[in-house]
mmCIF file of C-alpha atoms in Angstrom:
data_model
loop_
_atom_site.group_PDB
_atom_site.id
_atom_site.type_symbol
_atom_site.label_atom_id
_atom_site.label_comp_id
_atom_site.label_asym_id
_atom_site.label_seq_id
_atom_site.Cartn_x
_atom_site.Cartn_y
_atom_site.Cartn_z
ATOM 1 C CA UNK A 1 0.000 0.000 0.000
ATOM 2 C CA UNK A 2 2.653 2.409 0.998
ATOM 3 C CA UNK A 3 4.685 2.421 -2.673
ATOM 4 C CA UNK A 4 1.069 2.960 -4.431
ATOM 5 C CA UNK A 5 0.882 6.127 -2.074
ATOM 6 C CA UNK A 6 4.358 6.918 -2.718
ATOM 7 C CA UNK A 7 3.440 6.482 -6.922
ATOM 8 C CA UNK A 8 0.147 8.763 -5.868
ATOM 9 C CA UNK A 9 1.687 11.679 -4.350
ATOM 10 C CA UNK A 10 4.397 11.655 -6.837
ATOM 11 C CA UNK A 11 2.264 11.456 -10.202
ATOM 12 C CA UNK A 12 -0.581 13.709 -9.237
ATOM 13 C CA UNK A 13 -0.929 17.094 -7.929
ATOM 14 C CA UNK A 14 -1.054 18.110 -4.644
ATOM 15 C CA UNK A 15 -4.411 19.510 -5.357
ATOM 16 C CA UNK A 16 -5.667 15.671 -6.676
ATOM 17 C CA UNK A 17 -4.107 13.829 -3.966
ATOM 18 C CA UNK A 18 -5.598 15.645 -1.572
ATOM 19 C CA UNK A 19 -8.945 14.925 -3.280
ATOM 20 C CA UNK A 20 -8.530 10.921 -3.073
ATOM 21 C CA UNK A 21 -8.670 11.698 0.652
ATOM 22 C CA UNK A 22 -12.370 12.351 0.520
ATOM 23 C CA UNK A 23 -13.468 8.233 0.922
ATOM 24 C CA UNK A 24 -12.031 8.409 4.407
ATOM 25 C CA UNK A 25 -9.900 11.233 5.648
ATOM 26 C CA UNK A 26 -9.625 10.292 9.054
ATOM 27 C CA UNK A 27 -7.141 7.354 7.619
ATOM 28 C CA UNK A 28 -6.258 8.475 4.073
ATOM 29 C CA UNK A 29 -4.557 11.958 5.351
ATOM 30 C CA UNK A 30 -2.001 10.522 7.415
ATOM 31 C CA UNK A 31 -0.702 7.840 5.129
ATOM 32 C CA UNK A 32 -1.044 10.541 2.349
ATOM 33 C CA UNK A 33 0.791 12.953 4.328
ATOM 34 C CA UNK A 34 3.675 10.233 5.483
ATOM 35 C CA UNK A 35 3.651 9.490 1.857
ATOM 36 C CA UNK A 36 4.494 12.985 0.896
ATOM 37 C CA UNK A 37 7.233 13.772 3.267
ATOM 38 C CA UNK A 38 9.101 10.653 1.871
ATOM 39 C CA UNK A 39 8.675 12.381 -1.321
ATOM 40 C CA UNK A 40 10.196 15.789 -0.263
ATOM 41 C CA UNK A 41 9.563 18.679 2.149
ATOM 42 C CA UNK A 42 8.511 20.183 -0.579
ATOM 43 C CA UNK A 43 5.670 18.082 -1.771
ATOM 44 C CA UNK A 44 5.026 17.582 2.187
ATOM 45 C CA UNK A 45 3.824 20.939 2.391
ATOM 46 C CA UNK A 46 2.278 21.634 -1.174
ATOM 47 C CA UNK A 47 0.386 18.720 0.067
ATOM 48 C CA UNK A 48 -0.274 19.811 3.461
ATOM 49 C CA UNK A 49 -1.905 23.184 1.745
ATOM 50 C CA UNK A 50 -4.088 21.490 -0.409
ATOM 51 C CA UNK A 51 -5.804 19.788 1.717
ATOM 52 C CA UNK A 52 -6.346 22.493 3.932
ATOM 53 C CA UNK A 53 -8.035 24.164 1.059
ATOM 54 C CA UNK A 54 -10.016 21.043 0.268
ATOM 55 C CA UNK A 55 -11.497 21.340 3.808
ATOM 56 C CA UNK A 56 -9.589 18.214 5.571
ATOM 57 C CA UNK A 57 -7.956 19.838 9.113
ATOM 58 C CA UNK A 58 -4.842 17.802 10.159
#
């Protein structure tokens, strides 16, 4: 599961990852967010930004 999160957060925009989280955010925006910050601190926080706009608090 982790390396199809790791392909996710790499291949699609912040702004669509943080979409996917909609099905269950409660789980899907840690392991999203873990995913990202093995990506880059970069990503981590592009991330992080988008799904504060999308409406998901962390």
């Amino acid at each position: 599961m982790r390396t199809l999160l790791d392909a996710h957060v790499r291949t699609h925009t912040p702004e669509e990852a943080a979409r996917s989280a909609a099905p269950g955010p409660e789980r899907l925006v840690p392991l999203l967010l873990g995913a990202a910050r093995d990506v880059s601190q970069e990503r981590y926080r592009d991330l992080l930004h988008a799904l504060r706009v999308a409406g998901f608090t962390t």
